[in-house]
Tab-separated table of N, CA and C in Angstrom:
chain	number	residue	atom	x	y	z
E	1	LYS	N	10.960	18.201	-0.756
E	1	LYS	CA	10.691	17.674	-2.092
E	1	LYS	C	11.707	16.586	-2.436
E	2	PHE	N	11.230	15.600	-3.162
E	2	PHE	CA	12.090	14.544	-3.694
E	2	PHE	C	11.866	14.558	-5.196
E	3	ILE	N	12.922	14.770	-5.960
E	3	ILE	CA	12.817	14.851	-7.410
E	3	ILE	C	13.478	13.624	-8.016
E	4	LYS	N	12.712	12.941	-8.871
E	4	LYS	CA	13.193	11.723	-9.533
E	4	LYS	C	12.783	11.815	-10.996
E	5	GLY	N	13.760	12.099	-11.854
E	5	GLY	CA	13.445	12.283	-13.272
E	5	GLY	C	12.540	13.482	-13.448
E	6	GLU	N	11.419	13.257	-14.101
E	6	GLU	CA	10.459	14.335	-14.316
E	6	GLU	C	9.432	14.435	-13.194
E	7	ASN	N	9.469	13.496	-12.267
E	7	ASN	CA	8.501	13.485	-11.165
E	7	ASN	C	9.084	14.140	-9.926
E	8	SER	N	8.223	14.847	-9.203
E	8	SER	CA	8.637	15.398	-7.917
E	8	SER	C	7.569	15.035	-6.889
E	9	TYR	N	8.018	14.722	-5.689
E	9	TYR	CA	7.135	14.292	-4.610
E	9	TYR	C	7.349	15.211	-3.421
E	10	THR	N	6.263	15.602	-2.785
E	10	THR	CA	6.331	16.481	-1.629
E	10	THR	C	5.998	15.687	-0.376
E	11	HIS	N	6.860	15.788	0.612
E	11	HIS	CA	6.634	15.122	1.893
E	11	HIS	C	5.661	15.953	2.714
E	12	ARG	N	4.526	15.340	3.083
E	12	ARG	CA	3.504	16.048	3.845
E	12	ARG	C	3.332	15.470	5.248
E	13	GLY	N	4.183	14.544	5.600
E	13	GLY	CA	4.042	13.877	6.898
E	13	GLY	C	4.830	14.546	7.998
E	14	ASP	N	5.076	13.770	9.018
E	14	ASP	CA	5.817	14.205	10.191
E	14	ASP	C	7.228	14.640	9.779
E	15	ARG	N	7.795	15.571	10.491
E	15	ARG	CA	9.121	16.098	10.157
E	15	ARG	C	10.238	15.420	10.947
E	16	SER	N	9.983	14.241	11.476
E	16	SER	CA	11.028	13.514	12.207
E	16	SER	C	11.998	12.885	11.208
E	17	LYS	N	13.179	12.584	11.676
E	17	LYS	CA	14.205	11.956	10.843
E	17	LYS	C	13.683	10.646	10.252
E	18	GLU	N	13.020	9.839	11.081
E	18	GLU	CA	12.517	8.537	10.640
E	18	GLU	C	11.462	8.693	9.540
E	19	ALA	N	10.541	9.649	9.714
E	19	ALA	CA	9.483	9.857	8.727
E	19	ALA	C	10.038	10.357	7.398
E	20	ILE	N	11.037	11.223	7.447
E	20	ILE	CA	11.638	11.738	6.216
E	20	ILE	C	12.424	10.644	5.501
E	21	MET	N	13.121	9.805	6.264
E	21	MET	CA	13.856	8.681	5.661
E	21	MET	C	12.885	7.682	5.015
E	22	GLU	N	11.773	7.435	5.664
E	22	GLU	CA	10.744	6.529	5.130
E	22	GLU	C	10.184	7.087	3.820
E	23	PHE	N	9.914	8.378	3.804
E	23	PHE	CA	9.430	9.039	2.596
E	23	PHE	C	10.443	8.901	1.464
E	24	ALA	N	11.711	9.163	1.736
E	24	ALA	CA	12.755	9.066	0.710
E	24	ALA	C	12.880	7.637	0.193
E	25	ASN	N	12.764	6.651	1.078
E	25	ASN	CA	12.842	5.251	0.672
E	25	ASN	C	11.700	4.885	-0.277
E	26	ARG	N	10.511	5.369	0.007
E	26	ARG	CA	9.369	5.094	-0.864
E	26	ARG	C	9.540	5.779	-2.212
E	27	ALA	N	9.971	7.027	-2.178
E	27	ALA	CA	10.078	7.814	-3.409
E	27	ALA	C	11.192	7.321	-4.326
E	28	GLN	N	12.273	6.800	-3.773
E	28	GLN	CA	13.405	6.392	-4.612
E	28	GLN	C	13.190	5.059	-5.303
E	29	GLY	N	12.374	4.201	-4.718
E	29	GLY	CA	12.202	2.855	-5.263
E	29	GLY	C	11.213	2.829	-6.409
E	30	PRO	N	11.075	1.681	-7.037
E	30	PRO	CA	10.026	1.553	-8.059
E	30	PRO	C	8.659	1.584	-7.377
E	31	ALA	N	7.631	1.923	-8.118
E	31	ALA	CA	6.281	1.977	-7.549
E	31	ALA	C	5.868	0.601	-7.038
E	32	VAL	N	6.157	-0.439	-7.809
E	32	VAL	CA	5.828	-1.809	-7.421
E	32	VAL	C	7.124	-2.595	-7.318
E	33	ARG	N	7.385	-3.118	-6.143
E	33	ARG	CA	8.599	-3.897	-5.890
E	33	ARG	C	8.253	-5.381	-5.976
E	34	ARG	N	9.111	-6.137	-6.619
E	34	ARG	CA	8.861	-7.566	-6.847
E	34	ARG	C	9.355	-8.403	-5.681
E	35	LEU	N	8.517	-9.345	-5.245
E	35	LEU	CA	8.896	-10.327	-4.231
E	35	LEU	C	8.999	-11.676	-4.945
E	36	SER	N	10.196	-12.231	-4.993
E	36	SER	CA	10.407	-13.428	-5.793
E	36	SER	C	10.469	-14.724	-5.001
E	37	SER	N	10.411	-14.638	-3.671
E	37	SER	CA	10.523	-15.859	-2.875
E	37	SER	C	9.710	-15.752	-1.588
E	38	ILE	N	9.483	-16.903	-0.973
E	38	ILE	CA	8.786	-16.949	0.308
E	38	ILE	C	9.574	-16.155	1.344
E	39	GLY	N	10.901	-16.270	1.310
E	39	GLY	CA	11.751	-15.548	2.249
E	39	GLY	C	11.600	-14.043	2.129
E	40	LYS	N	11.553	-13.532	0.906
E	40	LYS	CA	11.378	-12.082	0.694
E	40	LYS	C	10.009	-11.621	1.191
E	41	PHE	N	8.978	-12.456	0.973
E	41	PHE	CA	7.637	-12.123	1.448
E	41	PHE	C	7.608	-12.092	2.980
E	42	THR	N	8.227	-13.078	3.610
E	42	THR	CA	8.292	-13.136	5.076
E	42	THR	C	9.044	-11.930	5.624
E	43	GLU	N	10.145	-11.579	4.985
E	43	GLU	CA	10.936	-10.404	5.391
E	43	GLU	C	10.109	-9.120	5.256
E	44	THR	N	9.343	-9.018	4.183
E	44	THR	CA	8.494	-7.841	3.959
E	44	THR	C	7.413	-7.744	5.029
E	45	LYS	N	6.785	-8.860	5.370
E	45	LYS	CA	5.765	-8.847	6.421
E	45	LYS	C	6.370	-8.413	7.755
E	46	SER	N	7.577	-8.876	8.052
E	46	SER	CA	8.243	-8.487	9.302
E	46	SER	C	8.580	-7.004	9.310
E	47	ARG	N	9.118	-6.509	8.202
E	47	ARG	CA	9.527	-5.104	8.113
E	47	ARG	C	8.338	-4.160	8.238
E	48	HIS	N	7.182	-4.585	7.736
E	48	HIS	CA	5.994	-3.728	7.742
E	48	HIS	C	4.949	-4.215	8.745
E	49	SER	N	5.386	-4.863	9.823
E	49	SER	CA	4.434	-5.457	10.774
E	49	SER	C	3.506	-4.432	11.422
E	50	ASP	N	3.945	-3.192	11.538
E	50	ASP	CA	3.094	-2.152	12.128
E	50	ASP	C	2.648	-1.124	11.091
E	51	GLN	N	2.759	-1.489	9.820
E	51	GLN	CA	2.374	-0.601	8.729
E	51	GLN	C	1.427	-1.339	7.790
E	52	VAL	N	1.051	-0.669	6.728
E	52	VAL	CA	0.193	-1.247	5.697
E	52	VAL	C	1.030	-1.437	4.441
E	53	PHE	N	0.838	-2.573	3.767
E	53	PHE	CA	1.422	-2.728	2.436
E	53	PHE	C	0.471	-3.519	1.552
E	54	PHE	N	0.596	-3.308	0.256
E	54	PHE	CA	-0.262	-3.957	-0.733
E	54	PHE	C	0.552	-4.969	-1.518
E	55	LEU	N	-0.129	-6.038	-1.959
E	55	LEU	CA	0.534	-7.091	-2.730
E	55	LEU	C	-0.377	-7.533	-3.859
E	56	TYR	N	0.121	-7.399	-5.085
E	56	TYR	CA	-0.560	-7.979	-6.242
E	56	TYR	C	-0.115	-9.425	-6.317
E	57	VAL	N	-1.069	-10.346	-6.389
E	57	VAL	CA	-0.755	-11.772	-6.466
E	57	VAL	C	-1.213	-12.277	-7.824
E	58	GLY	N	-0.260	-12.785	-8.604
E	58	GLY	CA	-0.585	-13.333	-9.918
E	58	GLY	C	0.673	-13.588	-10.706
E	59	ASP	N	0.494	-14.147	-11.900
E	59	ASP	CA	1.628	-14.340	-12.786
E	59	ASP	C	2.229	-12.979	-13.099
E	60	GLN	N	3.489	-12.956	-13.314
E	60	GLN	CA	4.160	-11.681	-13.556
E	60	GLN	C	4.036	-11.247	-15.013
E	61	ASP	N	2.794	-11.191	-15.479
E	61	ASP	CA	2.471	-10.757	-16.832
E	61	ASP	C	2.260	-9.249	-16.808
E	62	ALA	N	3.182	-8.519	-17.392
E	62	ALA	CA	3.123	-7.056	-17.368
E	62	ALA	C	1.909	-6.514	-18.116
E	63	GLN	N	1.229	-7.364	-18.887
E	63	GLN	CA	0.062	-6.912	-19.640
E	63	GLN	C	-1.258	-7.319	-18.992
E	64	ASP	N	-1.198	-7.978	-17.828
E	64	ASP	CA	-2.421	-8.370	-17.126
E	64	ASP	C	-3.212	-7.120	-16.754
E	65	ASP	N	-4.511	-7.133	-17.017
E	65	ASP	CA	-5.357	-5.966	-16.803
E	65	ASP	C	-5.353	-5.504	-15.348
E	66	LEU	N	-5.515	-6.434	-14.409
E	66	LEU	CA	-5.531	-6.056	-12.997
E	66	LEU	C	-4.172	-5.526	-12.561
E	67	PHE	N	-3.095	-6.131	-13.045
E	67	PHE	CA	-1.759	-5.641	-12.699
E	67	PHE	C	-1.554	-4.219	-13.207
E	68	LEU	N	-1.985	-3.931	-14.408
E	68	LEU	CA	-1.827	-2.582	-14.968
E	68	LEU	C	-2.597	-1.551	-14.132
E	69	LYS	N	-3.780	-1.910	-13.660
E	69	LYS	CA	-4.563	-1.005	-12.816
E	69	LYS	C	-3.891	-0.823	-11.460
E	70	TYR	N	-3.367	-1.909	-10.922
E	70	TYR	CA	-2.646	-1.864	-9.650
E	70	TYR	C	-1.400	-1.003	-9.778
E	71	GLU	N	-0.636	-1.234	-10.828
E	71	GLU	CA	0.605	-0.482	-11.040
E	71	GLU	C	0.330	1.009	-11.213
E	72	SER	N	-0.717	1.345	-11.944
E	72	SER	CA	-1.082	2.748	-12.143
E	72	SER	C	-1.437	3.411	-10.811
E	73	SER	N	-2.217	2.716	-9.991
E	73	SER	CA	-2.574	3.251	-8.682
E	73	SER	C	-1.346	3.378	-7.795
E	74	ALA	N	-0.473	2.375	-7.828
E	74	ALA	CA	0.747	2.404	-7.018
E	74	ALA	C	1.641	3.576	-7.425
E	75	GLU	N	1.732	3.848	-8.704
E	75	GLU	CA	2.559	4.966	-9.167
E	75	GLU	C	2.043	6.294	-8.629
E	76	SER	N	0.739	6.445	-8.549
E	76	SER	CA	0.196	7.715	-8.055
E	76	SER	C	0.218	7.807	-6.525
E	77	MET	N	0.406	6.661	-5.850
E	77	MET	CA	0.386	6.651	-4.386
E	77	MET	C	1.713	6.185	-3.784
E	78	MET	N	2.752	6.124	-4.564
E	78	MET	CA	3.984	5.466	-4.117
E	78	MET	C	4.638	6.080	-2.885
E	79	VAL	N	4.439	7.349	-2.620
E	79	VAL	CA	5.028	7.936	-1.417
E	79	VAL	C	4.112	7.794	-0.207
E	80	GLN	N	2.954	7.195	-0.401
E	80	GLN	CA	2.003	7.014	0.688
E	80	GLN	C	1.959	5.577	1.199
E	81	GLY	N	2.670	4.668	0.565
E	81	GLY	CA	2.633	3.280	0.990
E	81	GLY	C	3.637	2.432	0.245
E	82	TYR	N	3.639	1.136	0.562
E	82	TYR	CA	4.507	0.186	-0.117
E	82	TYR	C	3.659	-0.756	-0.949
E	83	PHE	N	4.111	-1.014	-2.168
E	83	PHE	CA	3.371	-1.821	-3.125
E	83	PHE	C	4.301	-2.892	-3.686
E	84	TYR	N	3.837	-4.142	-3.621
E	84	TYR	CA	4.650	-5.283	-4.046
E	84	TYR	C	3.852	-6.143	-5.008
E	85	SER	N	4.568	-7.018	-5.694
E	85	SER	CA	3.922	-8.030	-6.534
E	85	SER	C	4.668	-9.342	-6.364
E	86	GLY	N	3.949	-10.431	-6.542
E	86	GLY	CA	4.561	-11.747	-6.435
E	86	GLY	C	3.595	-12.824	-6.901
E	87	GLU	N	4.146	-13.995	-7.135
E	87	GLU	CA	3.321	-15.119	-7.549
E	87	GLU	C	2.661	-15.750	-6.333
E	88	LYS	N	1.589	-16.497	-6.555
E	88	LYS	CA	0.815	-17.082	-5.470
E	88	LYS	C	1.659	-17.976	-4.564
E	89	ARG	N	2.678	-18.612	-5.094
E	89	ARG	CA	3.495	-19.557	-4.325
E	89	ARG	C	4.199	-18.897	-3.142
E	90	ILE	N	4.441	-17.583	-3.175
E	90	ILE	CA	5.135	-16.925	-2.065
E	90	ILE	C	4.248	-16.789	-0.830
E	91	LEU	N	2.935	-16.976	-0.993
E	91	LEU	CA	2.005	-16.803	0.122
E	91	LEU	C	2.031	-17.968	1.108
E	92	GLU	N	2.669	-19.052	0.754
E	92	GLU	CA	2.717	-20.263	1.581
E	92	GLU	C	1.309	-20.739	1.911
E	93	ASP	N	0.882	-20.586	3.173
E	93	ASP	CA	-0.394	-21.129	3.635
E	93	ASP	C	-1.565	-20.159	3.528
E	94	LEU	N	-1.326	-18.936	3.106
E	94	LEU	CA	-2.417	-17.971	3.004
E	94	LEU	C	-3.315	-18.323	1.820
E	95	LYS	N	-4.609	-18.305	2.046
E	95	LYS	CA	-5.577	-18.654	1.003
E	95	LYS	C	-6.225	-17.388	0.458
E	96	VAL	N	-6.292	-17.308	-0.867
E	96	VAL	CA	-6.963	-16.191	-1.528
E	96	VAL	C	-8.114	-16.745	-2.360
E	97	LYS	N	-9.139	-15.921	-2.553
E	97	LYS	CA	-10.324	-16.363	-3.296
E	97	LYS	C	-10.102	-16.338	-4.805
E	98	ASN	N	-9.331	-15.373	-5.258
E	98	ASN	CA	-9.147	-15.171	-6.697
E	98	ASN	C	-7.668	-15.092	-7.039
E	99	GLU	N	-7.374	-15.316	-8.293
E	99	GLU	CA	-6.037	-15.074	-8.816
E	99	GLU	C	-6.179	-14.702	-10.277
E	100	PRO	N	-5.665	-13.564	-10.682
E	100	PRO	CA	-4.896	-12.604	-9.901
E	100	PRO	C	-5.796	-11.832	-8.936
E	101	THR	N	-5.150	-11.247	-7.939
E	101	THR	CA	-5.869	-10.461	-6.942
E	101	THR	C	-4.936	-9.437	-6.315
E	102	ILE	N	-5.500	-8.565	-5.510
E	102	ILE	CA	-4.721	-7.580	-4.756
E	102	ILE	C	-5.057	-7.780	-3.286
E	103	LEU	N	-4.017	-7.822	-2.458
E	103	LEU	CA	-4.192	-7.973	-1.023
E	103	LEU	C	-3.637	-6.751	-0.310
E	104	VAL	N	-4.231	-6.435	0.828
E	104	VAL	CA	-3.665	-5.421	1.711
E	104	VAL	C	-3.368	-6.116	3.029
E	105	PHE	N	-2.171	-5.904	3.541
E	105	PHE	CA	-1.755	-6.463	4.817
E	105	PHE	C	-1.726	-5.341	5.841
E	106	LYS	N	-2.519	-5.530	6.909
E	106	LYS	CA	-2.569	-4.525	7.971
E	106	LYS	C	-3.256	-5.128	9.185
E	107	ASP	N	-3.017	-4.526	10.334
E	107	ASP	CA	-3.687	-4.925	11.569
E	107	ASP	C	-3.585	-6.426	11.827
E	108	ASP	N	-2.403	-7.002	11.612
E	108	ASP	CA	-2.139	-8.427	11.852
E	108	ASP	C	-2.983	-9.364	10.991
E	109	GLY	N	-3.383	-8.914	9.826
E	109	GLY	CA	-4.160	-9.759	8.926
E	109	GLY	C	-4.031	-9.264	7.500
E	110	PHE	N	-4.848	-9.830	6.621
E	110	PHE	CA	-4.862	-9.351	5.244
E	110	PHE	C	-6.287	-9.378	4.726
E	111	TYR	N	-6.536	-8.526	3.727
E	111	TYR	CA	-7.854	-8.401	3.130
E	111	TYR	C	-7.694	-8.413	1.620
E	112	GLU	N	-8.643	-9.026	0.947
E	112	GLU	CA	-8.563	-9.170	-0.505
E	112	GLU	C	-9.486	-8.165	-1.194
E	113	PHE	N	-9.002	-7.618	-2.282
E	113	PHE	CA	-9.784	-6.690	-3.094
E	113	PHE	C	-10.956	-7.444	-3.709
E	114	SER	N	-12.134	-6.866	-3.597
E	114	SER	CA	-13.340	-7.447	-4.180
E	114	SER	C	-14.025	-6.355	-4.991
E	115	PRO	N	-13.885	-6.393	-6.307
E	115	PRO	CA	-14.437	-5.308	-7.126
E	115	PRO	C	-15.962	-5.301	-7.133
E	116	LYS	N	-16.502	-4.099	-7.270
E	116	LYS	CA	-17.951	-3.957	-7.394
E	116	LYS	C	-18.413	-4.651	-8.668
E	117	ASP	N	-19.487	-5.368	-8.567
E	117	ASP	CA	-20.085	-6.080	-9.708
E	117	ASP	C	-19.109	-7.070	-10.351
E	118	GLY	N	-18.053	-7.437	-9.632
E	118	GLY	CA	-17.110	-8.430	-10.142
E	118	GLY	C	-16.168	-7.934	-11.223
E	119	VAL	N	-16.192	-6.630	-11.517
E	119	VAL	CA	-15.343	-6.071	-12.567
E	119	VAL	C	-14.433	-5.008	-11.957
E	120	ALA	N	-13.134	-5.222	-12.064
E	120	ALA	CA	-12.163	-4.270	-11.513
E	120	ALA	C	-11.959	-3.116	-12.491
E	121	THR	N	-12.205	-1.917	-12.010
E	121	THR	CA	-11.931	-0.724	-12.814
E	121	THR	C	-10.719	-0.017	-12.222
E	122	LYS	N	-10.081	0.808	-13.005
E	122	LYS	CA	-8.925	1.566	-12.535
E	122	LYS	C	-9.320	2.440	-11.342
E	123	GLU	N	-10.470	3.097	-11.443
E	123	GLU	CA	-10.940	3.953	-10.357
E	123	GLU	C	-11.277	3.128	-9.118
E	124	GLY	N	-11.887	1.953	-9.335
E	124	GLY	CA	-12.245	1.083	-8.220
E	124	GLY	C	-11.038	0.589	-7.456
E	125	VAL	N	-9.977	0.210	-8.180
E	125	VAL	CA	-8.736	-0.245	-7.546
E	125	VAL	C	-8.125	0.891	-6.735
E	126	LYS	N	-8.057	2.067	-7.335
E	126	LYS	CA	-7.439	3.203	-6.641
E	126	LYS	C	-8.252	3.617	-5.413
E	127	GLU	N	-9.568	3.645	-5.534
E	127	GLU	CA	-10.414	4.007	-4.390
E	127	GLU	C	-10.238	3.013	-3.248
E	128	TRP	N	-10.209	1.715	-3.568
E	128	TRP	CA	-10.033	0.683	-2.538
E	128	TRP	C	-8.681	0.834	-1.861
E	129	MET	N	-7.641	1.031	-2.651
E	129	MET	CA	-6.299	1.185	-2.083
E	129	MET	C	-6.229	2.437	-1.212
E	130	ASN	N	-6.874	3.497	-1.629
E	130	ASN	CA	-6.875	4.735	-0.842
E	130	ASN	C	-7.610	4.538	0.482
E	131	ARG	N	-8.720	3.812	0.461
E	131	ARG	CA	-9.475	3.535	1.689
E	131	ARG	C	-8.712	2.619	2.636
E	132	GLU	N	-7.992	1.644	2.098
E	132	GLU	CA	-7.359	0.614	2.912
E	132	GLU	C	-5.945	0.956	3.374
E	133	ARG	N	-5.433	2.102	3.034
E	133	ARG	CA	-4.028	2.392	3.314
E	133	ARG	C	-3.723	2.822	4.740
E	134	TYR	N	-4.718	2.770	5.617
E	134	TYR	CA	-4.507	3.133	7.012
E	134	TYR	C	-4.763	1.939	7.920
E	135	ILE	N	-3.984	1.841	8.997
E	135	ILE	CA	-4.249	0.840	10.013
E	135	ILE	C	-5.512	1.252	10.770
E	136	ALA	N	-6.033	0.368	11.610
E	136	ALA	CA	-7.291	0.647	12.312
E	136	ALA	C	-7.207	1.896	13.184
E	137	PHE	N	-6.082	2.077	13.896
E	137	PHE	CA	-5.939	3.216	14.795
E	137	PHE	C	-4.634	3.947	14.509
E	138	PRO	N	-4.609	4.758	13.445
E	138	PRO	CA	-3.368	5.452	13.098
E	138	PRO	C	-3.096	6.659	13.988
E	139	GLU	N	-1.819	6.973	14.111
E	139	GLU	CA	-1.438	8.204	14.783
E	139	GLU	C	-1.645	9.330	13.780
E	140	VAL	N	-2.347	10.347	14.205
E	140	VAL	CA	-2.663	11.451	13.294
E	140	VAL	C	-1.780	12.639	13.627
E	141	ASN	N	-1.103	13.161	12.588
E	141	ASN	CA	-0.322	14.376	12.761
E	141	ASN	C	-0.809	15.401	11.740
E	142	GLY	N	-0.199	16.552	11.701
E	142	GLY	CA	-0.656	17.637	10.839
E	142	GLY	C	-0.812	17.275	9.382
E	143	GLY	N	0.162	16.562	8.819
E	143	GLY	CA	0.086	16.221	7.400
E	143	GLY	C	-0.891	15.106	7.100
E	144	ALA	N	-1.051	14.184	8.018
E	144	ALA	CA	-1.885	13.007	7.770
E	144	ALA	C	-3.377	13.297	7.859
E	145	ILE	N	-3.767	14.318	8.582
E	145	ILE	CA	-5.202	14.560	8.767
E	145	ILE	C	-5.893	14.892	7.448
E	146	ASN	N	-5.234	15.658	6.589
E	146	ASN	CA	-5.826	15.985	5.290
E	146	ASN	C	-5.887	14.761	4.384
E	147	GLU	N	-4.842	13.916	4.427
E	147	GLU	CA	-4.844	12.699	3.624
E	147	GLU	C	-5.952	11.751	4.077
E	148	MET	N	-6.205	11.683	5.376
E	148	MET	CA	-7.272	10.830	5.886
E	148	MET	C	-8.635	11.343	5.428
E	149	ALA	N	-8.798	12.638	5.379
E	149	ALA	CA	-10.055	13.211	4.902
E	149	ALA	C	-10.265	12.859	3.434
E	150	ASP	N	-9.194	12.889	2.646
E	150	ASP	CA	-9.288	12.525	1.234
E	150	ASP	C	-9.669	11.059	1.049
E	151	ALA	N	-9.312	10.213	1.999
E	151	ALA	CA	-9.612	8.782	1.920
E	151	ALA	C	-11.055	8.487	2.307
E	152	LYS	N	-11.795	9.513	2.722
E	152	LYS	CA	-13.202	9.374	3.115
E	152	LYS	C	-13.369	8.381	4.258
E	153	LYS	N	-12.463	8.476	5.211
E	153	LYS	CA	-12.526	7.646	6.411
E	153	LYS	C	-13.197	8.441	7.517
E	154	TYR	N	-13.907	7.744	8.386
E	154	TYR	CA	-14.439	8.402	9.571
E	154	TYR	C	-13.270	8.709	10.479
E	155	LEU	N	-13.311	9.857	11.086
E	155	LEU	CA	-12.208	10.282	11.930
E	155	LEU	C	-12.740	10.630	13.309
E	156	VAL	N	-12.267	9.912	14.286
E	156	VAL	CA	-12.591	10.191	15.674
E	156	VAL	C	-11.276	10.535	16.346
E	157	MET	N	-11.225	11.701	16.950
E	157	MET	CA	-9.971	12.129	17.575
E	157	MET	C	-10.087	12.076	19.081
E	158	VAL	N	-9.034	11.572	19.712
E	158	VAL	CA	-8.940	11.546	21.154
E	158	VAL	C	-7.635	12.267	21.509
E	159	VAL	N	-7.732	13.237	22.363
E	159	VAL	CA	-6.559	13.989	22.778
E	159	VAL	C	-6.198	13.533	24.190
E	160	VAL	N	-4.945	13.137	24.357
E	160	VAL	CA	-4.479	12.632	25.643
E	160	VAL	C	-3.362	13.519	26.132
E	161	ASP	N	-3.466	13.942	27.363
E	161	ASP	CA	-2.405	14.722	27.975
E	161	ASP	C	-1.434	13.735	28.631
E	162	PRO	N	-0.205	13.623	28.121
E	162	PRO	CA	0.741	12.611	28.639
E	162	PRO	C	1.287	12.933	30.021
E	163	THR	N	0.964	14.075	30.594
E	163	THR	CA	1.508	14.420	31.919
E	163	THR	C	0.646	13.906	33.042
């Protein structure tokens, strides 16, 4: 368990030192971390090159409707992923269709949130983030299998004997 103020988070992943440290790092930080420069964005992409992270792209208006929905979803999922925000200028050459928008970076690329019927709802943002929080071929361990089922992802398991 990780207790922060009135919130407590339970680690359900792998019991390795690295996995527990990763969990603690996610739980201790703010739900949405700000990226203020191209350099910070580049550093974040490098650090999470084999992981998934989300990025809200838009003016840093704390009252923006999409940002509030993103932040709410990030708060409920903060120990399951990394969530960032930044202005469009940090993306350098990356092109997005909309602004503000939410991007997910994974599998050596990025994907943009596209709300149903063109209207972003709180539930729609959270469902999309929950679906997109896995790489194409994740390693599945005891704790992750239940989380993957909750994400309504198809699960194909291959068991390999390393000997």
